[in-house]
Short mmCIF file of C-alpha atoms in Angstrom, two decimals:
data_model
loop_
_atom_site.label_atom_id
_atom_site.label_comp_id
_atom_site.label_asym_id
_atom_site.label_seq_id
_atom_site.Cartn_x
_atom_site.Cartn_y
_atom_site.Cartn_z
CA UNK A 248 -68.14 -163.73 154.44
CA UNK A 249 -66.08 -160.75 154.23
CA UNK A 250 -64.61 -160.15 151.03
CA UNK A 251 -61.09 -158.45 150.76
CA UNK A 252 -59.95 -155.30 148.56
CA UNK A 253 -56.80 -153.85 148.23
CA UNK A 254 -56.64 -150.11 148.96
CA UNK A 255 -56.41 -148.00 145.38
CA UNK A 256 -54.64 -145.86 147.17
CA UNK A 257 -51.35 -148.14 147.81
CA UNK A 258 -48.69 -147.97 145.24
CA UNK A 259 -46.72 -151.30 144.97
CA UNK A 260 -44.50 -153.30 143.20
CA UNK A 261 -43.23 -156.48 143.28
CA UNK A 262 -39.46 -156.72 142.90
CA UNK A 263 -38.29 -159.16 140.04
CA UNK A 264 -34.71 -160.44 141.36
CA UNK A 265 -35.81 -160.98 144.96
CA UNK A 266 -38.99 -162.78 143.81
CA UNK A 267 -37.27 -165.13 141.42
CA UNK A 268 -35.21 -165.94 144.18
CA UNK A 269 -38.19 -166.91 146.54
CA UNK A 270 -39.27 -168.74 144.24
CA UNK A 271 -36.17 -171.07 143.72
CA UNK A 272 -35.63 -171.48 147.45
CA UNK A 273 -39.08 -172.56 147.90
CA UNK A 274 -38.55 -174.84 144.86
CA UNK A 275 -35.81 -176.30 146.74
CA UNK A 276 -37.07 -176.33 150.58
CA UNK A 277 -35.74 -173.41 151.44
CA UNK A 278 -36.87 -171.09 154.41
CA UNK A 279 -37.90 -167.71 151.94
CA UNK A 280 -39.87 -165.69 155.32
CA UNK A 281 -36.86 -163.38 155.25
CA UNK A 282 -36.82 -162.66 151.32
CA UNK A 283 -38.77 -158.76 150.74
CA UNK A 284 -40.36 -159.69 147.23
CA UNK A 285 -42.72 -156.57 147.44
CA UNK A 286 -42.93 -152.90 148.11
CA UNK A 287 -46.21 -151.37 149.09
CA UNK A 288 -46.49 -147.75 149.84
CA UNK A 289 -49.20 -145.82 151.91
CA UNK A 290 -49.32 -142.20 153.16
CA UNK A 291 -45.40 -142.43 153.90
CA UNK A 292 -45.87 -145.90 155.78
CA UNK A 293 -43.88 -148.84 153.34
CA UNK A 294 -44.03 -152.19 153.72
CA UNK A 295 -42.27 -154.84 152.42
CA UNK A 296 -43.66 -158.14 152.28
CA UNK A 297 -42.62 -161.62 151.63
CA UNK A 298 -43.66 -164.16 149.15
CA UNK A 299 -46.63 -165.52 150.73
CA UNK A 300 -47.57 -162.11 151.88
CA UNK A 301 -47.20 -160.95 148.22
CA UNK A 302 -49.33 -163.88 147.05
CA UNK A 303 -52.06 -163.19 149.46
CA UNK A 304 -51.94 -159.10 148.65
CA UNK A 305 -52.34 -159.93 145.23
CA UNK A 306 -55.30 -161.92 145.65
CA UNK A 307 -57.15 -159.00 148.05
CA UNK A 308 -59.55 -158.39 144.58
CA UNK A 309 -62.78 -158.89 146.66
CA UNK A 310 -61.95 -162.48 146.99
CA UNK A 311 -62.83 -163.91 150.49
CA UNK A 312 -60.27 -164.85 153.01
CA UNK A 313 -61.12 -168.83 152.19
CA UNK A 314 -60.72 -168.31 148.59
CA UNK A 315 -57.65 -166.96 149.12
CA UNK A 316 -56.03 -169.85 151.31
CA UNK A 317 -57.81 -172.11 148.53
CA UNK A 318 -55.96 -170.52 146.11
CA UNK A 319 -52.72 -170.50 147.83
CA UNK A 320 -52.25 -174.07 149.46
CA UNK A 321 -51.74 -176.05 146.18
CA UNK A 322 -48.46 -173.39 145.86
CA UNK A 323 -46.88 -173.50 149.68
CA UNK A 324 -46.49 -176.24 151.61
CA UNK A 325 -48.19 -175.39 154.90
CA UNK A 326 -51.01 -177.50 155.90
CA UNK A 327 -54.32 -175.39 155.40
CA UNK A 328 -55.44 -174.68 158.54
CA UNK A 329 -51.81 -173.30 159.22
CA UNK A 330 -52.13 -170.92 156.68
CA UNK A 331 -55.53 -169.97 156.68
CA UNK A 332 -54.45 -168.67 160.71
CA UNK A 333 -51.52 -167.12 158.94
CA UNK A 334 -53.38 -164.89 156.25
CA UNK A 335 -56.15 -164.23 158.56
CA UNK A 336 -53.37 -162.36 160.80
CA UNK A 337 -51.64 -160.46 158.27
CA UNK A 338 -54.67 -159.35 156.54
CA UNK A 339 -56.01 -158.37 159.93
CA UNK A 340 -52.49 -156.31 159.86
CA UNK A 341 -52.89 -154.93 156.63
CA UNK A 342 -56.42 -153.66 157.59
CA UNK A 343 -55.20 -152.18 160.63
CA UNK A 344 -52.67 -150.10 158.60
CA UNK A 345 -55.07 -149.23 155.97
CA UNK A 346 -53.52 -151.09 153.24
CA UNK A 347 -57.17 -153.38 152.83
CA UNK A 348 -60.62 -153.11 153.81
CA UNK A 349 -63.20 -155.98 154.08
CA UNK A 350 -66.83 -155.59 152.61
CA UNK A 351 -69.78 -157.90 153.13
CA UNK A 352 -70.81 -159.96 150.63
CA UNK B 1076 -37.98 -158.87 155.36
CA UNK B 1077 -34.33 -157.81 153.53
CA UNK B 1078 -35.54 -155.61 150.84
CA UNK B 1079 -33.47 -152.77 151.42
CA UNK B 1080 -31.48 -153.03 148.61
CA UNK B 1081 -33.82 -152.29 145.38
CA UNK B 1082 -32.93 -153.04 141.86
CA UNK B 1083 -35.20 -150.47 140.85
CA UNK B 1084 -35.54 -146.74 142.30
CA UNK B 1085 -38.70 -146.15 143.56
CA UNK B 1086 -38.83 -142.65 143.75
CA UNK B 1087 -37.78 -140.51 140.60
CA UNK B 1088 -36.68 -136.73 141.34
CA UNK B 1089 -36.48 -134.95 137.98
CA UNK B 1090 -36.08 -130.68 137.65
CA UNK B 1091 -37.11 -130.53 134.04
CA UNK B 1092 -34.71 -128.26 131.79
CA UNK B 1093 -34.84 -124.72 132.06
CA UNK B 1094 -33.93 -124.31 127.94
CA UNK B 1095 -36.35 -125.75 125.60
CA UNK B 1096 -35.62 -129.32 125.46
CA UNK B 1097 -36.24 -132.50 122.94
CA UNK B 1098 -39.64 -132.96 123.35
CA UNK B 1099 -39.21 -136.57 122.23
CA UNK B 1100 -36.24 -137.63 124.50
CA UNK B 1101 -38.02 -136.19 127.02
CA UNK B 1102 -41.03 -138.55 126.58
CA UNK B 1103 -38.37 -141.34 126.00
CA UNK B 1104 -37.33 -141.35 129.43
CA UNK B 1105 -40.59 -140.71 130.66
CA UNK B 1106 -41.78 -144.08 129.18
CA UNK B 1107 -38.59 -145.83 130.92
CA UNK B 1108 -39.38 -144.25 134.00
CA UNK B 1109 -42.44 -145.99 133.68
CA UNK B 1110 -40.99 -149.17 132.74
CA UNK B 1111 -38.95 -149.31 135.29
CA UNK B 1112 -41.49 -149.54 137.66
CA UNK B 1113 -41.16 -146.45 139.38
CA UNK B 1114 -43.71 -146.05 141.63
CA UNK B 1115 -43.37 -141.81 142.98
CA UNK B 1116 -41.68 -138.97 140.74
CA UNK B 1117 -41.07 -136.12 141.73
CA UNK B 1118 -41.03 -133.14 138.81
CA UNK B 1119 -40.13 -129.66 139.48
CA UNK B 1120 -40.02 -126.84 136.94
CA UNK B 1121 -38.06 -124.04 137.54
CA UNK B 1122 -39.41 -122.07 134.63
CA UNK B 1123 -41.75 -118.99 135.08
CA UNK B 1124 -44.01 -119.59 133.01
CA UNK B 1125 -44.61 -123.31 133.36
CA UNK B 1126 -43.10 -124.80 130.18
CA UNK B 1127 -45.25 -126.38 127.76
CA UNK B 1128 -43.27 -129.31 127.93
CA UNK B 1129 -43.48 -130.05 131.80
CA UNK B 1130 -47.34 -130.32 131.25
CA UNK B 1131 -47.30 -132.68 128.11
CA UNK B 1132 -44.68 -134.76 130.60
CA UNK B 1133 -47.22 -134.54 133.08
CA UNK B 1134 -50.03 -135.82 130.57
CA UNK B 1135 -47.86 -139.19 129.74
CA UNK B 1136 -48.37 -140.25 133.44
CA UNK B 1137 -52.22 -139.94 133.48
CA UNK B 1138 -53.70 -143.16 133.79
CA UNK B 1139 -50.43 -144.89 135.22
CA UNK B 1140 -49.36 -146.96 138.85
CA UNK B 1141 -47.43 -143.58 139.81
CA UNK B 1142 -47.95 -140.69 141.93
CA UNK B 1143 -46.94 -137.97 140.64
CA UNK B 1144 -45.53 -134.56 142.45
CA UNK B 1145 -44.94 -131.72 140.15
CA UNK B 1146 -43.61 -128.47 141.95
CA UNK B 1147 -43.46 -125.18 140.35
CA UNK B 1148 -41.98 -121.62 140.80
CA UNK B 1149 -44.11 -119.93 143.42
CA UNK B 1150 -43.48 -116.90 140.92
CA UNK B 1151 -45.43 -119.21 138.27
CA UNK B 1152 -48.18 -120.51 140.18
CA UNK B 1153 -52.18 -119.54 138.72
CA UNK B 1154 -55.50 -120.82 138.97
CA UNK B 1155 -54.75 -121.99 135.06
CA UNK B 1156 -51.72 -124.56 136.48
CA UNK B 1157 -53.63 -125.54 139.22
CA UNK B 1158 -56.26 -126.41 137.21
CA UNK B 1159 -54.31 -127.67 134.12
CA UNK B 1160 -52.43 -130.37 136.55
CA UNK B 1161 -55.21 -131.55 138.42
CA UNK B 1162 -56.62 -132.37 135.07
CA UNK B 1163 -53.91 -134.49 134.56
CA UNK B 1164 -52.46 -136.95 136.80
CA UNK B 1165 -50.87 -134.59 138.96
CA UNK B 1166 -51.56 -135.75 142.67
CA UNK B 1167 -49.66 -132.79 144.55
CA UNK B 1168 -48.82 -129.55 142.93
CA UNK B 1169 -46.48 -127.71 145.29
CA UNK B 1170 -45.37 -123.90 144.96
CA UNK B 1171 -41.52 -123.79 145.23
CA UNK B 1172 -40.76 -120.65 147.46
CA UNK B 1173 -37.55 -119.13 149.72
CA UNK B 1174 -39.49 -116.49 151.74
CA UNK B 1175 -42.72 -116.49 153.78
CA UNK B 1176 -42.75 -112.84 151.00
CA UNK B 1177 -43.55 -115.25 148.45
CA UNK B 1178 -46.19 -117.63 150.59
CA UNK B 1179 -47.60 -114.47 150.64
CA UNK B 1180 -47.68 -113.36 147.28
CA UNK B 1181 -49.80 -116.84 146.82
CA UNK B 1182 -51.92 -116.01 149.05
CA UNK B 1183 -52.91 -112.99 148.26
CA UNK B 1184 -53.89 -114.29 144.76
CA UNK B 1185 -56.25 -116.40 146.34
CA UNK B 1186 -54.69 -119.88 145.27
CA UNK B 1187 -54.75 -121.54 148.74
CA UNK B 1188 -58.77 -121.12 148.87
CA UNK B 1189 -58.80 -123.26 145.18
CA UNK B 1190 -61.21 -126.56 145.50
CA UNK B 1191 -58.00 -127.96 144.57
CA UNK B 1192 -55.02 -126.26 146.58
CA UNK B 1193 -51.52 -126.30 145.95
CA UNK B 1194 -49.04 -127.26 148.56
CA UNK B 1195 -45.81 -125.48 149.68
CA UNK B 1196 -42.05 -126.77 148.99
CA UNK B 1197 -39.55 -124.20 151.09
CA UNK B 1198 -36.14 -124.59 150.21
CA UNK B 1199 -34.20 -123.90 153.55
CA UNK B 1200 -31.03 -121.87 153.07
CA UNK B 1201 -28.49 -120.44 155.75
CA UNK B 1202 -30.73 -117.47 154.82
CA UNK B 1203 -34.31 -118.15 155.99
CA UNK B 1204 -34.10 -121.08 157.89
CA UNK B 1205 -35.39 -119.18 161.24
CA UNK B 1206 -38.65 -118.19 159.24
CA UNK B 1207 -39.61 -122.64 159.63
CA UNK B 1208 -41.74 -121.95 162.50
CA UNK B 1209 -43.68 -119.20 160.52
CA UNK B 1210 -43.89 -121.01 157.15
CA UNK B 1211 -45.40 -123.88 159.58
CA UNK B 1212 -47.67 -121.06 161.32
CA UNK B 1213 -48.62 -119.90 157.70
CA UNK B 1214 -49.33 -123.69 156.44
CA UNK B 1215 -51.65 -123.81 159.47
CA UNK B 1216 -53.40 -120.92 158.98
CA UNK B 1217 -54.27 -120.92 155.44
CA UNK B 1218 -55.11 -124.49 155.26
CA UNK B 1219 -52.09 -126.19 153.32
CA UNK B 1220 -52.17 -129.54 153.98
CA UNK B 1221 -48.05 -130.29 151.95
CA UNK B 1222 -45.34 -128.53 153.38
CA UNK B 1223 -42.31 -129.72 152.00
CA UNK B 1224 -38.56 -129.17 152.93
CA UNK B 1225 -37.31 -130.31 149.73
CA UNK B 1226 -33.72 -132.11 149.13
CA UNK B 1227 -31.14 -129.70 148.65
CA UNK B 1228 -29.74 -129.31 144.78
CA UNK B 1229 -26.11 -129.72 145.25
CA UNK B 1230 -23.66 -129.27 142.47
CA UNK B 1231 -19.88 -129.79 144.44
CA UNK B 1232 -19.75 -125.99 143.84
CA UNK B 1233 -21.58 -124.70 146.47
CA UNK B 1234 -21.67 -124.84 150.53
CA UNK B 1235 -24.48 -127.56 151.59
CA UNK B 1236 -26.47 -125.98 154.20
CA UNK B 1237 -26.40 -127.98 157.85
CA UNK B 1238 -28.00 -126.91 160.80
CA UNK B 1239 -25.47 -126.06 163.87
CA UNK B 1240 -26.48 -127.42 166.87
CA UNK B 1241 -27.49 -123.80 168.67
CA UNK B 1242 -29.96 -123.06 165.33
CA UNK B 1243 -31.31 -126.31 165.62
CA UNK B 1244 -31.70 -125.38 169.83
CA UNK B 1245 -33.07 -121.97 168.45
CA UNK B 1246 -35.79 -123.56 166.32
CA UNK B 1247 -36.86 -126.43 168.38
CA UNK B 1248 -38.73 -124.08 171.30
CA UNK B 1249 -40.87 -122.32 168.72
CA UNK B 1250 -42.05 -125.30 166.56
CA UNK B 1251 -43.21 -127.12 169.92
CA UNK B 1252 -45.68 -124.55 170.18
CA UNK B 1253 -47.06 -125.55 167.32
CA UNK B 1254 -49.92 -128.24 165.96
CA UNK B 1255 -48.09 -128.92 162.97
CA UNK B 1256 -49.08 -132.86 163.47
CA UNK B 1257 -52.04 -132.22 161.24
CA UNK B 1258 -49.70 -131.53 158.60
CA UNK B 1259 -48.46 -133.40 156.26
CA UNK B 1260 -44.68 -132.42 156.27
CA UNK B 1261 -42.06 -134.05 153.81
CA UNK B 1262 -38.43 -133.48 155.83
CA UNK B 1263 -35.52 -135.11 154.09
CA UNK B 1264 -32.96 -133.82 156.45
CA UNK B 1265 -32.00 -135.94 159.11
CA UNK B 1266 -31.19 -133.07 161.68
CA UNK B 1267 -34.18 -131.13 160.94
CA UNK B 1268 -36.89 -134.18 161.40
CA UNK B 1269 -36.04 -134.55 165.17
CA UNK B 1270 -37.04 -130.94 165.88
CA UNK B 1271 -40.46 -131.92 164.46
CA UNK B 1272 -40.64 -135.83 165.44
CA UNK B 1273 -38.20 -135.56 168.47
CA UNK B 1274 -40.15 -139.29 169.67
CA UNK B 1275 -39.42 -140.82 166.56
CA UNK B 1276 -36.74 -142.29 164.54
CA UNK B 1277 -36.06 -140.78 161.48
CA UNK B 1278 -37.52 -142.89 158.63
CA UNK B 1279 -34.98 -143.32 155.84
CA UNK B 1280 -33.13 -145.82 157.58
CA UNK B 1281 -29.58 -144.75 156.28
CA UNK B 1282 -28.74 -142.77 152.53
CA UNK B 1283 -31.03 -143.86 150.06
CA UNK B 1284 -29.29 -142.18 147.44
CA UNK B 1285 -29.05 -144.34 144.07
CA UNK B 1286 -31.56 -147.01 146.19
CA UNK B 1287 -34.68 -146.36 146.49
CA UNK B 1288 -34.25 -142.63 144.53
CA UNK B 1289 -32.36 -140.94 141.36
CA UNK B 1290 -32.27 -137.70 140.69
CA UNK B 1291 -32.64 -136.58 136.98
CA UNK B 1292 -30.83 -132.79 136.51
CA UNK B 1293 -31.95 -129.95 133.84
CA UNK B 1294 -29.11 -131.54 131.95
CA UNK B 1295 -30.23 -134.80 131.82
CA UNK B 1296 -27.16 -135.82 133.94
CA UNK B 1297 -28.42 -139.04 136.85
CA UNK B 1298 -27.00 -138.68 139.91
CA UNK B 1299 -27.76 -140.45 143.17
CA UNK B 1300 -29.96 -138.30 144.95
CA UNK B 1301 -30.38 -134.40 144.26
CA UNK B 1302 -28.24 -133.57 147.36
CA UNK B 1303 -25.21 -136.09 145.90
CA UNK B 1304 -23.24 -134.62 143.65
CA UNK B 1305 -21.57 -137.90 141.64
CA UNK B 1306 -23.35 -137.78 137.79
CA UNK B 1307 -23.53 -141.58 137.37
CA UNK B 1308 -24.60 -140.97 133.72
CA UNK B 1309 -26.41 -139.24 130.95
CA UNK B 1310 -29.99 -139.86 129.39
CA UNK B 1311 -28.38 -137.77 126.51
CA UNK B 1312 -26.26 -140.67 125.49
CA UNK B 1313 -27.49 -143.57 128.02
CA UNK B 1314 -30.85 -145.32 129.32
CA UNK B 1315 -31.64 -145.13 132.59
CA UNK B 1316 -31.76 -148.80 132.57
CA UNK B 1317 -28.50 -149.56 131.81
CA UNK B 1318 -27.39 -146.72 135.02
CA UNK B 1319 -29.32 -148.29 137.15
CA UNK B 1320 -27.75 -151.72 136.57
CA UNK B 1321 -24.20 -149.78 136.10
CA UNK B 1322 -21.40 -151.36 138.32
CA UNK B 1323 -20.96 -147.53 139.12
CA UNK B 1324 -24.42 -147.62 140.90
CA UNK B 1325 -23.72 -150.75 142.35
CA UNK B 1326 -20.40 -149.95 143.95
CA UNK B 1327 -21.97 -146.65 145.18
CA UNK B 1328 -24.30 -148.68 147.21
CA UNK B 1329 -21.95 -150.84 148.68
CA UNK B 1330 -19.82 -147.60 150.04
CA UNK B 1331 -22.97 -146.15 150.92
CA UNK B 1332 -24.05 -149.72 153.04
CA UNK B 1333 -21.05 -149.53 155.64
CA UNK B 1334 -21.09 -146.48 158.03
CA UNK B 1335 -17.71 -143.82 157.60
CA UNK B 1336 -14.80 -144.40 160.06
CA UNK B 1337 -15.52 -141.10 161.71
CA UNK B 1338 -19.17 -142.94 162.96
CA UNK B 1339 -17.24 -146.00 164.56
CA UNK B 1340 -17.86 -144.44 168.41
CA UNK B 1341 -21.87 -143.56 167.50
CA UNK B 1342 -23.95 -145.89 168.74
CA UNK B 1343 -26.28 -144.58 166.06
CA UNK B 1344 -23.85 -145.64 163.11
CA UNK B 1345 -25.82 -148.87 161.95
CA UNK B 1346 -29.11 -147.18 161.51
CA UNK B 1347 -28.26 -143.73 160.31
CA UNK B 1348 -25.11 -144.97 157.94
CA UNK B 1349 -23.53 -141.20 158.45
CA UNK B 1350 -26.53 -139.48 158.29
CA UNK B 1351 -26.97 -137.71 154.27
CA UNK B 1352 -24.08 -138.66 152.61
CA UNK B 1353 -24.74 -136.40 149.35
CA UNK B 1354 -24.13 -133.17 151.51
CA UNK B 1355 -20.78 -134.80 153.14
CA UNK B 1356 -19.93 -135.55 149.50
CA UNK B 1357 -20.84 -131.97 148.40
CA UNK B 1358 -18.82 -130.40 151.38
CA UNK B 1359 -15.25 -132.93 151.32
CA UNK B 1360 -15.88 -134.80 148.26
CA UNK B 1361 -15.26 -138.02 149.62
CA UNK B 1362 -17.84 -140.82 149.64
CA UNK B 1363 -16.97 -141.88 152.81
CA UNK B 1364 -17.27 -139.22 155.38
CA UNK B 1365 -19.98 -138.45 157.62
CA UNK B 1366 -22.63 -135.92 157.06
CA UNK B 1367 -21.31 -132.34 158.05
CA UNK B 1368 -24.28 -131.54 159.87
CA UNK B 1369 -23.83 -134.31 162.73
CA UNK B 1370 -21.14 -132.35 164.94
#
């Protein structure tokens, strides 16, 4: 299994108010997919991530995709297989943009 | 994602005091910048030689989650300054110049051959804009990778520089002949951007004054952007946090998110939002006018 690492050159931060808003919305069962809760910058490119993207990003510290998904499955009301599919696609996009890299275990 | 409006700025431009300043006050501001989780800090020191307080500040950002760029006067750049900066937290050192001649003087000192070579910050004025293609060529020839056309510093007393259509028409063919894609270019003027990247939309997505950016002037006045002469507060007596959360800043952002009436018939209005609104304020004293460069 491959481990996923954040690119250390990426500067990022969570946005406190939207983050609180997103978690409140999730607790009420609302759709918060479009609420950005973090911003990432690398080589002049800015990305804004929603709450799920942000939580995946924060776990790119050498964990595998399966470990990330297992950690998040209790926090998001979505089937594990769907969550895994979303996480794989999201990480592939981040890797293509140079925000994360994979490393063999 | 709807993260267009930020509570805290991502980037701060800070032009350091030109006279001896209260070092403790400057350090307190530096701490506050870190507390607000600002990600990019552009420090500019116009003093020759570089002031000792500048390097003290630089040191206070070492090891923190912030990318620091230091711009010094071209005349102040030396091997020692480059060495001192690279020992600290500075990612990029830029020499601020307004002429090719000043760039040649830096080259004559061998500084573009240094292991940690500086970039160029070229202040565009009505007197030097014709040199832009030569500036680009110079950077390519001397392997200068960072070329910044900095935001104009406008106090409201001077006329802002804007390219006319004729001036842009003159520059466009001269620039298109150059292989500048290898340069890391920083362009803040939405009307200069298309000359370099005609195929790409300007990246900012509307005026970012007081949203993703703030400016700290040498007298510690905080304005929304270096080009927007509107004082939100002064760090001599007010905290950065208070200024960022102030009603004045929120009201300004409300205004800047709407395109000026003069743009109502323009198809780009919703994306461009009136171009550089700081330049518009400097030229017209109004926050609801469009960029005078848009003619």
